GROMACS .gro file of C-alpha atoms in nm:
model
  381
    1UNK     CA    1   0.000   0.000   0.000
    2UNK     CA    2   0.153   0.332  -0.107
    3UNK     CA    3   0.107   0.657   0.081
    4UNK     CA    4   0.199   0.868  -0.223
    5UNK     CA    5  -0.083   1.028  -0.418
    6UNK     CA    6  -0.124   1.086  -0.790
    7UNK     CA    7  -0.220   1.427  -0.922
    8UNK     CA    8  -0.460   1.381  -1.211
    9UNK     CA    9  -0.484   1.680  -1.444
   10UNK     CA   10  -0.502   1.532  -1.796
   11UNK     CA   11  -0.758   1.316  -1.981
   12UNK     CA   12  -0.500   1.040  -2.029
   13UNK     CA   13  -0.418   1.028  -1.657
   14UNK     CA   14  -0.788   1.026  -1.569
   15UNK     CA   15  -0.856   0.739  -1.810
   16UNK     CA   16  -0.570   0.537  -1.659
   17UNK     CA   17  -0.696   0.602  -1.305
   18UNK     CA   18  -1.052   0.504  -1.393
   19UNK     CA   19  -0.933   0.180  -1.550
   20UNK     CA   20  -0.785   0.099  -1.210
   21UNK     CA   21  -1.102   0.206  -1.027
   22UNK     CA   22  -1.337   0.012  -1.254
   23UNK     CA   23  -1.449  -0.308  -1.088
   24UNK     CA   24  -1.319  -0.220  -0.743
   25UNK     CA   25  -1.550  -0.350  -0.467
   26UNK     CA   26  -1.526  -0.010  -0.294
   27UNK     CA   27  -1.358   0.327  -0.331
   28UNK     CA   28  -1.314   0.607  -0.079
   29UNK     CA   29  -1.431   0.943  -0.220
   30UNK     CA   30  -1.410   1.303  -0.104
   31UNK     CA   31  -1.449   1.640  -0.276
   32UNK     CA   32  -1.329   1.996  -0.236
   33UNK     CA   33  -1.558   2.265  -0.371
   34UNK     CA   34  -1.645   2.632  -0.347
   35UNK     CA   35  -1.996   2.766  -0.293
   36UNK     CA   36  -1.958   3.107  -0.136
   37UNK     CA   37  -2.050   3.296  -0.454
   38UNK     CA   38  -2.272   3.048  -0.638
   39UNK     CA   39  -2.599   2.860  -0.596
   40UNK     CA   40  -2.455   2.539  -0.736
   41UNK     CA   41  -2.128   2.412  -0.585
   42UNK     CA   42  -1.819   2.457  -0.801
   43UNK     CA   43  -1.631   2.129  -0.793
   44UNK     CA   44  -1.255   2.189  -0.768
   45UNK     CA   45  -1.102   1.859  -0.663
   46UNK     CA   46  -1.207   1.495  -0.623
   47UNK     CA   47  -1.000   1.263  -0.409
   48UNK     CA   48  -1.029   0.887  -0.441
   49UNK     CA   49  -0.854   0.595  -0.274
   50UNK     CA   50  -0.838   0.218  -0.297
   51UNK     CA   51  -0.608  -0.022  -0.116
   52UNK     CA   52  -0.344   0.033  -0.383
   53UNK     CA   53  -0.385   0.395  -0.487
   54UNK     CA   54  -0.464   0.750  -0.373
   55UNK     CA   55  -0.538   1.023  -0.628
   56UNK     CA   56  -0.633   1.390  -0.637
   57UNK     CA   57  -0.828   1.475  -0.952
   58UNK     CA   58  -0.803   1.838  -1.065
   59UNK     CA   59  -1.153   1.884  -1.201
   60UNK     CA   60  -1.080   2.240  -1.319
   61UNK     CA   61  -0.801   2.115  -1.548
   62UNK     CA   62  -1.012   1.848  -1.719
   63UNK     CA   63  -1.251   1.899  -2.012
   64UNK     CA   64  -1.473   1.610  -1.895
   65UNK     CA   65  -1.520   1.399  -1.585
   66UNK     CA   66  -1.725   1.134  -1.763
   67UNK     CA   67  -1.481   0.846  -1.697
   68UNK     CA   68  -1.495   0.922  -1.325
   69UNK     CA   69  -1.872   0.963  -1.327
   70UNK     CA   70  -1.905   0.624  -1.497
   71UNK     CA   71  -1.709   0.469  -1.208
   72UNK     CA   72  -1.914   0.650  -0.944
   73UNK     CA   73  -2.241   0.542  -1.103
   74UNK     CA   74  -2.137   0.176  -1.122
   75UNK     CA   75  -2.372  -0.011  -0.886
   76UNK     CA   76  -2.111  -0.284  -0.839
   77UNK     CA   77  -1.876  -0.045  -0.656
   78UNK     CA   78  -1.953   0.082  -0.307
   79UNK     CA   79  -1.875   0.452  -0.263
   80UNK     CA   80  -1.737   0.536   0.083
   81UNK     CA   81  -1.781   0.899   0.193
   82UNK     CA   82  -1.811   1.102   0.513
   83UNK     CA   83  -2.114   1.332   0.548
   84UNK     CA   84  -2.201   1.233   0.195
   85UNK     CA   85  -2.495   1.456   0.105
   86UNK     CA   86  -2.303   1.757  -0.028
   87UNK     CA   87  -2.070   1.535  -0.229
   88UNK     CA   88  -2.361   1.336  -0.371
   89UNK     CA   89  -2.543   1.658  -0.459
   90UNK     CA   90  -2.245   1.764  -0.670
   91UNK     CA   91  -2.233   1.434  -0.855
   92UNK     CA   92  -2.610   1.440  -0.906
   93UNK     CA   93  -2.592   1.780  -1.077
   94UNK     CA   94  -2.299   1.663  -1.292
   95UNK     CA   95  -2.437   1.325  -1.392
   96UNK     CA   96  -2.813   1.356  -1.348
   97UNK     CA   97  -2.804   1.052  -1.119
   98UNK     CA   98  -2.698   0.983  -0.762
   99UNK     CA   99  -2.409   0.739  -0.706
  100UNK     CA  100  -2.516   0.419  -0.534
  101UNK     CA  101  -2.460   0.222  -0.321
  102UNK     CA  102  -2.309   0.449  -0.057
  103UNK     CA  103  -2.141   0.395   0.280
  104UNK     CA  104  -2.144   0.714   0.488
  105UNK     CA  105  -1.901   0.698   0.780
  106UNK     CA  106  -2.081   0.983   0.959
  107UNK     CA  107  -2.412   0.795   0.951
  108UNK     CA  108  -2.249   0.468   1.053
  109UNK     CA  109  -2.055   0.630   1.339
  110UNK     CA  110  -2.382   0.674   1.530
  111UNK     CA  111  -2.420   0.297   1.551
  112UNK     CA  112  -2.075   0.261   1.705
  113UNK     CA  113  -2.122   0.501   1.995
  114UNK     CA  114  -1.996   0.823   1.834
  115UNK     CA  115  -2.204   1.142   1.858
  116UNK     CA  116  -2.468   1.232   1.601
  117UNK     CA  117  -2.324   1.440   1.311
  118UNK     CA  118  -1.971   1.355   1.424
  119UNK     CA  119  -1.718   1.557   1.226
  120UNK     CA  120  -1.454   1.382   1.018
  121UNK     CA  121  -1.173   1.486   1.250
  122UNK     CA  122  -1.357   1.346   1.552
  123UNK     CA  123  -1.416   1.012   1.379
  124UNK     CA  124  -1.050   0.988   1.270
  125UNK     CA  125  -0.936   1.067   1.624
  126UNK     CA  126  -1.177   0.820   1.782
  127UNK     CA  127  -1.118   0.526   1.550
  128UNK     CA  128  -0.759   0.578   1.434
  129UNK     CA  129  -0.606   0.786   1.712
  130UNK     CA  130  -0.487   1.045   1.459
  131UNK     CA  131  -0.526   1.421   1.506
  132UNK     CA  132  -0.584   1.588   1.172
  133UNK     CA  133  -0.412   1.908   1.070
  134UNK     CA  134  -0.701   2.143   0.982
  135UNK     CA  135  -0.486   2.440   0.880
  136UNK     CA  136  -0.589   2.397   0.515
  137UNK     CA  137  -0.963   2.361   0.580
  138UNK     CA  138  -1.023   2.715   0.449
  139UNK     CA  139  -0.814   2.676   0.133
  140UNK     CA  140  -0.943   2.848  -0.180
  141UNK     CA  141  -0.973   2.530  -0.383
  142UNK     CA  142  -1.050   2.719  -0.704
  143UNK     CA  143  -0.707   2.886  -0.716
  144UNK     CA  144  -0.428   2.733  -0.920
  145UNK     CA  145  -0.170   2.612  -0.860
  146UNK     CA  146  -0.280   2.448  -0.538
  147UNK     CA  147  -0.013   2.442  -0.267
  148UNK     CA  148   0.152   2.104  -0.216
  149UNK     CA  149   0.052   2.109   0.152
  150UNK     CA  150  -0.315   2.162   0.058
  151UNK     CA  151  -0.305   1.867  -0.182
  152UNK     CA  152  -0.146   1.650   0.086
  153UNK     CA  153  -0.424   1.758   0.324
  154UNK     CA  154  -0.686   1.663   0.062
  155UNK     CA  155  -0.521   1.326  -0.004
  156UNK     CA  156  -0.512   1.252   0.369
  157UNK     CA  157  -0.890   1.275   0.380
  158UNK     CA  158  -0.936   0.967   0.161
  159UNK     CA  159  -0.632   0.786   0.304
  160UNK     CA  160  -0.792   0.793   0.648
  161UNK     CA  161  -1.142   0.740   0.510
  162UNK     CA  162  -1.021   0.412   0.361
  163UNK     CA  163  -0.895   0.298   0.702
  164UNK     CA  164  -1.207   0.418   0.884
  165UNK     CA  165  -1.427   0.220   0.647
  166UNK     CA  166  -1.236  -0.101   0.712
  167UNK     CA  167  -1.243  -0.051   1.088
  168UNK     CA  168  -1.615   0.027   1.085
  169UNK     CA  169  -1.690  -0.283   0.881
  170UNK     CA  170  -1.500  -0.496   1.131
  171UNK     CA  171  -1.669  -0.332   1.431
  172UNK     CA  172  -2.019  -0.356   1.282
  173UNK     CA  173  -1.973  -0.723   1.205
  174UNK     CA  174  -1.827  -0.798   1.550
  175UNK     CA  175  -2.124  -0.630   1.720
  176UNK     CA  176  -2.385  -0.782   1.489
  177UNK     CA  177  -2.486  -0.437   1.364
  178UNK     CA  178  -2.394  -0.464   0.996
  179UNK     CA  179  -2.754  -0.410   0.883
  180UNK     CA  180  -2.853  -0.138   1.130
  181UNK     CA  181  -2.746   0.157   0.916
  182UNK     CA  182  -2.863   0.014   0.582
  183UNK     CA  183  -3.202   0.192   0.565
  184UNK     CA  184  -3.044   0.533   0.629
  185UNK     CA  185  -2.759   0.468   0.388
  186UNK     CA  186  -3.001   0.363   0.116
  187UNK     CA  187  -3.197   0.689   0.143
  188UNK     CA  188  -2.880   0.886   0.060
  189UNK     CA  189  -2.916   0.776  -0.303
  190UNK     CA  190  -3.272   0.909  -0.331
  191UNK     CA  191  -3.275   1.178  -0.601
  192UNK     CA  192  -3.544   1.372  -0.416
  193UNK     CA  193  -3.280   1.483  -0.165
  194UNK     CA  194  -3.082   1.665  -0.432
  195UNK     CA  195  -3.342   1.809  -0.668
  196UNK     CA  196  -3.398   2.180  -0.609
  197UNK     CA  197  -3.746   2.237  -0.470
  198UNK     CA  198  -3.853   2.601  -0.511
  199UNK     CA  199  -4.205   2.530  -0.385
  200UNK     CA  200  -4.066   2.395  -0.058
  201UNK     CA  201  -3.807   2.670  -0.011
  202UNK     CA  202  -4.027   2.851   0.245
  203UNK     CA  203  -3.941   2.574   0.496
  204UNK     CA  204  -3.591   2.724   0.528
  205UNK     CA  205  -3.717   3.074   0.616
  206UNK     CA  206  -3.697   3.128   0.991
  207UNK     CA  207  -3.988   3.314   1.142
  208UNK     CA  208  -4.257   3.207   0.898
  209UNK     CA  209  -4.433   3.014   1.175
  210UNK     CA  210  -4.517   3.339   1.353
  211UNK     CA  211  -4.685   3.506   1.055
  212UNK     CA  212  -5.052   3.545   0.982
  213UNK     CA  213  -5.192   3.316   0.708
  214UNK     CA  214  -5.181   3.577   0.428
  215UNK     CA  215  -4.824   3.679   0.510
  216UNK     CA  216  -4.722   3.313   0.533
  217UNK     CA  217  -4.869   3.255   0.186
  218UNK     CA  218  -4.665   3.547   0.053
  219UNK     CA  219  -4.349   3.404   0.208
  220UNK     CA  220  -4.419   3.080   0.025
  221UNK     CA  221  -4.446   3.262  -0.309
  222UNK     CA  222  -4.149   3.491  -0.244
  223UNK     CA  223  -3.923   3.205  -0.131
  224UNK     CA  224  -4.009   3.004  -0.443
  225UNK     CA  225  -3.935   3.307  -0.662
  226UNK     CA  226  -3.604   3.366  -0.482
  227UNK     CA  227  -3.501   3.001  -0.527
  228UNK     CA  228  -3.579   3.000  -0.899
  229UNK     CA  229  -3.395   3.331  -0.944
  230UNK     CA  230  -3.090   3.205  -0.753
  231UNK     CA  231  -3.084   2.892  -0.969
  232UNK     CA  232  -3.115   3.089  -1.293
  233UNK     CA  233  -2.843   3.338  -1.194
  234UNK     CA  234  -2.630   3.078  -1.010
  235UNK     CA  235  -2.599   3.304  -0.708
  236UNK     CA  236  -2.656   3.226  -0.337
  237UNK     CA  237  -3.022   3.271  -0.244
  238UNK     CA  238  -2.930   3.517   0.033
  239UNK     CA  239  -2.758   3.734  -0.230
  240UNK     CA  240  -3.088   3.763  -0.413
  241UNK     CA  241  -3.293   3.852  -0.105
  242UNK     CA  242  -3.211   3.794   0.260
  243UNK     CA  243  -3.461   3.612   0.481
  244UNK     CA  244  -3.520   3.924   0.688
  245UNK     CA  245  -3.612   4.128   0.381
  246UNK     CA  246  -3.834   3.849   0.254
  247UNK     CA  247  -4.027   3.844   0.581
  248UNK     CA  248  -4.056   4.224   0.582
  249UNK     CA  249  -4.199   4.219   0.229
  250UNK     CA  250  -4.460   3.964   0.335
  251UNK     CA  251  -4.557   4.171   0.640
  252UNK     CA  252  -4.548   4.518   0.484
  253UNK     CA  253  -4.685   4.420   0.141
  254UNK     CA  254  -4.571   4.735  -0.047
  255UNK     CA  255  -4.790   4.832  -0.342
  256UNK     CA  256  -4.556   5.036  -0.563
  257UNK     CA  257  -4.190   5.046  -0.667
  258UNK     CA  258  -4.096   5.327  -0.432
  259UNK     CA  259  -4.241   5.147  -0.130
  260UNK     CA  260  -4.082   4.822  -0.247
  261UNK     CA  261  -3.737   4.979  -0.274
  262UNK     CA  262  -3.777   5.135   0.070
  263UNK     CA  263  -3.807   4.796   0.241
  264UNK     CA  264  -3.480   4.731   0.420
  265UNK     CA  265  -3.270   4.482   0.225
  266UNK     CA  266  -3.450   4.539  -0.106
  267UNK     CA  267  -3.317   4.868  -0.239
  268UNK     CA  268  -3.333   5.035  -0.580
  269UNK     CA  269  -3.129   4.771  -0.763
  270UNK     CA  270  -3.353   4.475  -0.685
  271UNK     CA  271  -3.666   4.686  -0.727
  272UNK     CA  272  -3.550   4.791  -1.071
  273UNK     CA  273  -3.458   4.439  -1.185
  274UNK     CA  274  -3.745   4.241  -1.035
  275UNK     CA  275  -3.995   4.496  -0.906
  276UNK     CA  276  -4.276   4.401  -1.142
  277UNK     CA  277  -4.255   4.033  -1.046
  278UNK     CA  278  -4.241   4.108  -0.676
  279UNK     CA  279  -4.532   4.353  -0.682
  280UNK     CA  280  -4.738   4.103  -0.877
  281UNK     CA  281  -4.678   3.838  -0.612
  282UNK     CA  282  -4.743   4.076  -0.326
  283UNK     CA  283  -5.076   4.173  -0.478
  284UNK     CA  284  -5.205   3.817  -0.486
  285UNK     CA  285  -5.365   3.601  -0.219
  286UNK     CA  286  -5.198   3.262  -0.212
  287UNK     CA  287  -5.262   2.939  -0.027
  288UNK     CA  288  -5.094   2.940   0.313
  289UNK     CA  289  -4.836   2.663   0.354
  290UNK     CA  290  -4.912   2.375   0.593
  291UNK     CA  291  -4.730   2.514   0.894
  292UNK     CA  292  -4.644   2.284   1.185
  293UNK     CA  293  -4.863   2.493   1.415
  294UNK     CA  294  -5.167   2.369   1.221
  295UNK     CA  295  -5.081   2.001   1.253
  296UNK     CA  296  -5.080   1.964   1.633
  297UNK     CA  297  -5.191   2.151   1.935
  298UNK     CA  298  -4.900   2.240   2.160
  299UNK     CA  299  -4.799   1.985   2.419
  300UNK     CA  300  -4.909   2.062   2.771
  301UNK     CA  301  -4.650   2.146   3.035
  302UNK     CA  302  -4.680   1.796   3.179
  303UNK     CA  303  -4.647   1.635   2.836
  304UNK     CA  304  -4.332   1.840   2.770
  305UNK     CA  305  -4.192   1.718   3.103
  306UNK     CA  306  -4.275   1.361   3.005
  307UNK     CA  307  -4.087   1.403   2.676
  308UNK     CA  308  -3.789   1.526   2.876
  309UNK     CA  309  -3.809   1.218   3.096
  310UNK     CA  310  -3.835   0.988   2.793
  311UNK     CA  311  -3.529   1.151   2.642
  312UNK     CA  312  -3.338   1.081   2.961
  313UNK     CA  313  -3.438   0.714   2.939
  314UNK     CA  314  -3.339   0.713   2.573
  315UNK     CA  315  -2.994   0.854   2.654
  316UNK     CA  316  -2.939   0.590   2.921
  317UNK     CA  317  -3.035   0.311   2.683
  318UNK     CA  318  -2.816   0.458   2.408
  319UNK     CA  319  -2.519   0.472   2.645
  320UNK     CA  320  -2.579   0.113   2.752
  321UNK     CA  321  -2.599   0.004   2.389
  322UNK     CA  322  -2.300   0.219   2.283
  323UNK     CA  323  -2.492   0.406   2.013
  324UNK     CA  324  -2.580   0.769   1.957
  325UNK     CA  325  -2.921   0.870   2.100
  326UNK     CA  326  -3.005   1.014   1.756
  327UNK     CA  327  -2.963   0.670   1.602
  328UNK     CA  328  -3.257   0.560   1.816
  329UNK     CA  329  -3.497   0.857   1.800
  330UNK     CA  330  -3.514   1.235   1.803
  331UNK     CA  331  -3.727   1.460   2.020
  332UNK     CA  332  -3.999   1.494   1.755
  333UNK     CA  333  -4.048   1.117   1.758
  334UNK     CA  334  -4.069   1.114   2.137
  335UNK     CA  335  -4.334   1.387   2.120
  336UNK     CA  336  -4.533   1.169   1.881
  337UNK     CA  337  -4.495   0.879   2.124
  338UNK     CA  338  -4.636   1.093   2.404
  339UNK     CA  339  -4.927   1.196   2.181
  340UNK     CA  340  -5.020   0.829   2.146
  341UNK     CA  341  -4.870   0.739   1.808
  342UNK     CA  342  -4.723   0.391   1.780
  343UNK     CA  343  -4.615   0.354   1.414
  344UNK     CA  344  -4.268   0.479   1.495
  345UNK     CA  345  -3.919   0.353   1.411
  346UNK     CA  346  -3.826   0.347   1.780
  347UNK     CA  347  -4.091   0.076   1.825
  348UNK     CA  348  -3.954  -0.151   1.552
  349UNK     CA  349  -3.676  -0.406   1.521
  350UNK     CA  350  -3.352  -0.356   1.712
  351UNK     CA  351  -3.459  -0.009   1.830
  352UNK     CA  352  -3.759  -0.159   2.009
  353UNK     CA  353  -3.535  -0.411   2.184
  354UNK     CA  354  -3.268  -0.157   2.279
  355UNK     CA  355  -3.485   0.133   2.393
  356UNK     CA  356  -3.841   0.133   2.258
  357UNK     CA  357  -3.979  -0.120   2.503
  358UNK     CA  358  -3.825   0.070   2.794
  359UNK     CA  359  -3.995   0.388   2.674
  360UNK     CA  360  -4.330   0.209   2.653
  361UNK     CA  361  -4.281   0.061   2.999
  362UNK     CA  362  -4.202   0.407   3.133
  363UNK     CA  363  -4.515   0.548   2.969
  364UNK     CA  364  -4.733   0.270   3.106
  365UNK     CA  365  -4.592   0.324   3.452
  366UNK     CA  366  -4.673   0.693   3.436
  367UNK     CA  367  -5.021   0.618   3.307
  368UNK     CA  368  -5.082   0.393   3.608
  369UNK     CA  369  -4.948   0.662   3.837
  370UNK     CA  370  -5.170   0.919   3.667
  371UNK     CA  371  -5.480   0.720   3.754
  372UNK     CA  372  -5.414   0.787   4.121
  373UNK     CA  373  -5.275   1.141   4.126
  374UNK     CA  374  -5.532   1.343   3.943
  375UNK     CA  375  -5.404   1.273   3.595
  376UNK     CA  376  -5.075   1.330   3.422
  377UNK     CA  377  -5.229   1.455   3.094
  378UNK     CA  378  -5.045   1.221   2.856
  379UNK     CA  379  -5.337   1.095   2.655
  380UNK     CA  380  -5.340   1.151   2.275
  381UNK     CA  381  -5.493   1.483   2.177
   0.00000   0.00000   0.00000
C-alpha cells in the first residue's frame, strides 16, 4: 500500500486512473468545492482511494469527468464517503443521477457510539487515534496552482477514510450491527434529496411560523421566486434577497416600486430588476403553507416534562448500547410517542429491543401513576 498520491490533471491520466477504479469493490471518495459565490457548488477537486492507490483529480483542469462519473455510477462499486450529502449533490448535478450504493461513515458512526453528526476529525481521532491538521480547511480550492501542503491535506482525507471504512466494517460485524445503518444509507441515493425544490423553499425561512396566514402565503411565493432566481443566476439565495427582507416584504406588502425599494434589504437595484414580479406576487392572495402549528396543538407542560423524561431514558439506553441517541430517536419522535402514536421507528426491530420497550414501559408506569394522582395529561390529543 503506497502513501503517495497521484495528481490527475489530464484526460489520459484520468482514463488510466478510472481503468484501475473500474471493478473495485469499494472506493473512498471526497471532494473539495467552493460555494460562497454560487448557488450550485463549483467542484474543484475529487480525491479517491483504494487499497493500492490515492489520487487527487483536478476537475478544473479536465474537459470532462465522464470516466470518473461512470465509475461512481457503477452499482457494483460501493462509494465510501463522510457526510455524503453535499458530495452526492455535486455528482447528481454533474451526472443527473446519484451514485449508489453508498457507505457514509458519519451515519455509521452513530451505531458505534460516536455522537450524532460527528465531524470527520472526531471520527478519525476516535477510530484511528490520529489528530488531523485542519490548517488547510479554508483553502481556496478554485485557485491554481494548489499548494503542495493543501493537496497533501486533501489526499489525507481519503487515506484515512479508507482505514475508517475497514475498521467500521470490522466493528459492525463484530457487534452484529452490519444491517442497522442500511435503511439510512439507502436513502442517501434518493434523487429527491438533491433536486432543487422552489415550492418547498419557504421551509428554510426562519420566522414564517409566527406570521398570519396571508403573510405566510406570501413568504411561500417569495421564497419560491427567490429560489428560482438564484438557480437561474447561479448566485446564493441570500444574495438575491435575505430572509429578513423576505419576511418584511410579506408583512409590509408594499404596493408600488418606491415602497418596495424602501423595504430594508430590497433597495433600488432589486426593485428595478425584479420589481414588477415582486409587486405582482405581493398583490395576490396565495394558499398558506401547511405550517407545523396547524398540525398539532402544543404539548401541555406535563407532556413536555414527560418528553424530557423519555429523552433521559433514551440517553441511558443509548449509552448502555454504545450508540448515539439520535440513532434511536429524536425529540420529535418522542413527542409523537407521548401523543399516542405507535407507528414509529423506535418501536420496531432492534430499536424496540434496545430502547423502545423501555420507553413504553415508562409510559405505562406513568399512566398507572396518573390514575391515582389526578391525571398526568399524557393521553393523545
